[in-house]
Amino acid sequence: MPKSQVRKKKVYTPPSDVRPTATAATGKPSPVWVPILAVSLVVLGIGWLVIYYLSATQYPVASWGYWNLAVGFGAMVASLIVFTRWK
């Protein structure tokens, strides 16, 4: 029995008006301060919480009470926001 012909499909190339450009996809790199600030906020938040728990809620600010947790977690959430700007 003869072998059937194999049909080759044409490779699709999008029209030039909808093709993404190389410069639009990469963008400019972020400044040096962005990752430094993000890592600093993570370290500050974790450090704040560790000091709060190890000092039996006496430090960093005893009068704030449980708001110290909000400060520590707020710093870590702020670092996540800064990390989204990092390219």
Coordinates of N, CA and C in Angstrom, one line a residue:
M1 N 0.8 -1.2 0.0 CA 0.0 0.0 0.0 C 0.9 1.2 0.0
P2 N 0.6 2.2 -0.8 CA 1.4 3.4 -0.9 C 1.2 4.3 0.3
K3 N 2.3 5.0 0.7 CA 2.3 5.9 1.8 C 1.6 7.2 1.5
S4 N 0.7 7.7 2.3 CA 0.0 9.0 2.0 C 1.0 10.1 2.2
Q5 N 0.6 11.2 1.5 CA 1.4 12.4 1.6 C 1.2 13.1 2.9
V6 N 2.4 13.6 3.4 CA 2.3 14.4 4.7 C 2.2 15.9 4.3
R7 N 1.1 16.5 4.9 CA 0.9 17.9 4.6 C 1.7 18.7 5.6
K8 N 2.4 19.7 5.1 CA 3.1 20.6 6.0 C 2.3 21.8 6.3
K9 N 2.1 22.2 7.5 CA 1.4 23.4 7.9 C 2.3 24.6 7.8
K10 N 1.8 25.7 7.4 CA 2.6 26.9 7.4 C 2.7 27.4 8.8
V11 N 3.8 28.0 9.1 CA 4.1 28.6 10.4 C 3.4 29.9 10.4
Y12 N 2.6 30.1 11.5 CA 1.8 31.4 11.6 C 2.7 32.5 12.1
T13 N 2.7 33.6 11.4 CA 3.3 34.8 11.8 C 2.3 35.9 11.9
P14 N 2.2 36.5 13.1 CA 1.1 37.6 13.2 C 1.5 38.8 12.4
P15 N 0.5 39.5 12.0 CA 0.7 40.8 11.3 C 1.6 41.7 12.1
S16 N 2.3 42.6 11.4 CA 3.3 43.5 12.0 C 2.6 44.5 12.9
D17 N 1.3 44.8 12.7 CA 0.7 45.8 13.6 C 0.3 45.3 14.9
V18 N 0.2 43.9 15.1 CA -0.1 43.3 16.4 C 1.1 42.6 17.0
R19 N 2.2 42.6 16.4 CA 3.4 42.0 17.0 C 3.9 42.8 18.1
P20 N 4.3 42.2 19.2 CA 4.9 43.0 20.3 C 6.3 43.3 20.0
T21 N 6.7 44.5 20.4 CA 8.1 44.9 20.1 C 8.9 44.5 21.3
A22 N 10.2 44.3 21.0 CA 11.1 43.8 22.0 C 11.3 44.8 23.1
T23 N 11.3 46.1 22.9 CA 11.5 47.1 23.9 C 10.3 47.2 24.8
A24 N 9.1 47.0 24.3 CA 7.9 47.1 25.2 C 7.9 46.0 26.2
A25 N 8.4 44.8 25.8 CA 8.3 43.7 26.7 C 9.3 43.7 27.8
T26 N 10.5 44.2 27.6 CA 11.5 44.2 28.6 C 11.4 45.5 29.5
G27 N 11.2 46.6 29.0 CA 11.2 47.8 29.8 C 12.5 48.2 30.4
K28 N 12.5 49.2 31.2 CA 13.7 49.6 31.9 C 13.9 48.9 33.1
P29 N 15.2 48.6 33.5 CA 15.4 47.9 34.8 C 15.1 48.8 35.9
S30 N 14.7 48.2 37.1 CA 14.3 49.1 38.2 C 15.6 49.7 38.8
P31 N 15.4 50.8 39.6 CA 16.6 51.4 40.2 C 17.1 50.4 41.3
V32 N 18.3 50.7 41.8 CA 19.0 49.9 42.7 C 18.3 49.9 44.1
W33 N 17.6 51.0 44.4 CA 17.0 51.2 45.7 C 15.8 50.3 45.9
V34 N 15.2 49.8 44.8 CA 13.9 49.0 45.0 C 14.2 47.7 45.7
P35 N 15.1 46.8 45.3 CA 15.3 45.6 46.0 C 15.9 45.8 47.4
I36 N 16.7 46.9 47.5 CA 17.3 47.2 48.9 C 16.2 47.6 49.8
L37 N 15.2 48.4 49.4 CA 14.1 48.8 50.2 C 13.2 47.6 50.6
A38 N 13.0 46.8 49.6 CA 12.1 45.6 49.8 C 12.7 44.6 50.8
V39 N 13.9 44.3 50.7 CA 14.6 43.4 51.6 C 14.7 44.1 53.0
S40 N 15.0 45.4 53.0 CA 15.0 46.0 54.3 C 13.7 46.0 55.1
L41 N 12.6 46.2 54.3 CA 11.3 46.1 54.9 C 10.9 44.7 55.5
V42 N 11.4 43.7 54.7 CA 11.2 42.3 55.2 C 11.9 42.1 56.5
V43 N 13.2 42.5 56.5 CA 14.0 42.3 57.7 C 13.5 43.1 58.9
L44 N 13.1 44.4 58.6 CA 12.5 45.2 59.7 C 11.2 44.6 60.2
G45 N 10.3 44.1 59.4 CA 9.1 43.5 59.8 C 9.3 42.3 60.7
I46 N 10.2 41.4 60.2 CA 10.4 40.2 60.9 C 11.1 40.5 62.3
G47 N 12.1 41.4 62.2 CA 12.8 41.8 63.4 C 11.9 42.4 64.4
W48 N 10.9 43.3 64.0 CA 10.0 43.9 64.9 C 9.1 42.8 65.6
L49 N 8.7 41.9 64.8 CA 7.8 40.8 65.4 C 8.6 39.9 66.4
V50 N 9.8 39.6 66.0 CA 10.7 38.7 66.9 C 11.0 39.4 68.2
I51 N 11.3 40.7 68.1 CA 11.6 41.5 69.3 C 10.3 41.6 70.2
Y52 N 9.2 41.8 69.5 CA 7.9 41.9 70.3 C 7.6 40.6 71.0
Y53 N 7.8 39.5 70.4 CA 7.5 38.2 71.1 C 8.5 37.8 72.1
L54 N 9.8 38.0 71.8 CA 10.9 37.6 72.7 C 10.9 38.5 74.0
S55 N 10.4 39.8 73.9 CA 10.4 40.6 75.0 C 9.1 40.5 75.8
A56 N 8.3 39.6 75.5 CA 7.0 39.4 76.2 C 6.2 40.7 76.1
T57 N 6.1 41.2 74.9 CA 5.3 42.4 74.6 C 5.7 43.7 75.3
Q58 N 6.9 43.8 75.7 CA 7.4 45.0 76.4 C 8.1 45.9 75.3
Y59 N 8.7 45.4 74.3 CA 9.4 46.2 73.3 C 8.8 45.8 72.0
P60 N 9.0 46.5 70.9 CA 9.6 47.8 70.7 C 8.8 49.0 71.3
V61 N 7.5 49.0 71.3 CA 6.7 50.1 71.9 C 5.6 49.4 72.8
A62 N 5.8 49.5 74.1 CA 4.9 48.7 75.0 C 3.5 49.3 75.0
S63 N 3.4 50.6 74.8 CA 2.0 51.3 74.9 C 1.2 50.9 73.7
W64 N 1.8 50.5 72.6 CA 1.0 50.1 71.4 C 0.3 48.8 71.5
G65 N 0.7 48.0 72.4 CA 0.1 46.7 72.6 C 0.2 45.8 71.3
Y66 N -1.0 45.3 70.9 CA -1.1 44.4 69.8 C -0.9 45.2 68.4
W67 N -0.9 46.5 68.5 CA -0.6 47.3 67.2 C 0.8 47.0 66.8
N68 N 1.7 46.5 67.6 CA 3.0 46.1 67.2 C 3.0 45.1 66.2
L69 N 2.0 44.2 66.3 CA 1.8 43.1 65.2 C 1.5 43.8 63.9
A70 N 0.6 44.8 63.9 CA 0.2 45.5 62.7 C 1.4 46.2 62.1
V71 N 2.3 46.7 62.9 CA 3.5 47.4 62.3 C 4.4 46.4 61.7
G72 N 4.6 45.2 62.3 CA 5.5 44.2 61.8 C 5.0 43.6 60.5
F73 N 3.7 43.2 60.5 CA 3.1 42.6 59.3 C 2.9 43.7 58.2
G74 N 2.6 45.0 58.6 CA 2.5 46.0 57.7 C 3.8 46.3 56.9
A75 N 4.9 46.2 57.6 CA 6.2 46.3 56.9 C 6.4 45.2 55.9
M76 N 6.0 44.0 56.3 CA 6.2 42.9 55.3 C 5.3 43.0 54.1
V77 N 4.0 43.5 54.3 CA 3.1 43.7 53.2 C 3.6 44.8 52.3
A78 N 4.2 45.9 52.9 CA 4.8 47.0 52.1 C 5.9 46.4 51.3
S79 N 6.7 45.5 51.8 CA 7.8 44.9 51.0 C 7.3 44.2 49.8
L80 N 6.2 43.5 50.0 CA 5.6 42.8 48.9 C 5.1 43.7 47.8
I81 N 4.6 44.9 48.2 CA 4.2 45.9 47.2 C 5.4 46.4 46.5
V82 N 6.5 46.7 47.2 CA 7.8 47.2 46.6 C 8.4 46.1 45.7
F83 N 8.3 44.8 46.1 CA 8.8 43.7 45.3 C 8.1 43.6 43.9
T84 N 6.8 44.0 43.8 CA 6.1 44.0 42.5 C 6.7 45.0 41.5
R85 N 7.4 46.0 42.0 CA 8.0 47.0 41.1 C 9.3 46.6 40.6
W86 N 9.9 45.5 41.1 CA 11.2 45.1 40.8 C 11.2 44.4 39.5
K87 N 12.1 44.8 38.5 CA 12.2 44.1 37.2 C 13.6 43.5 37.1

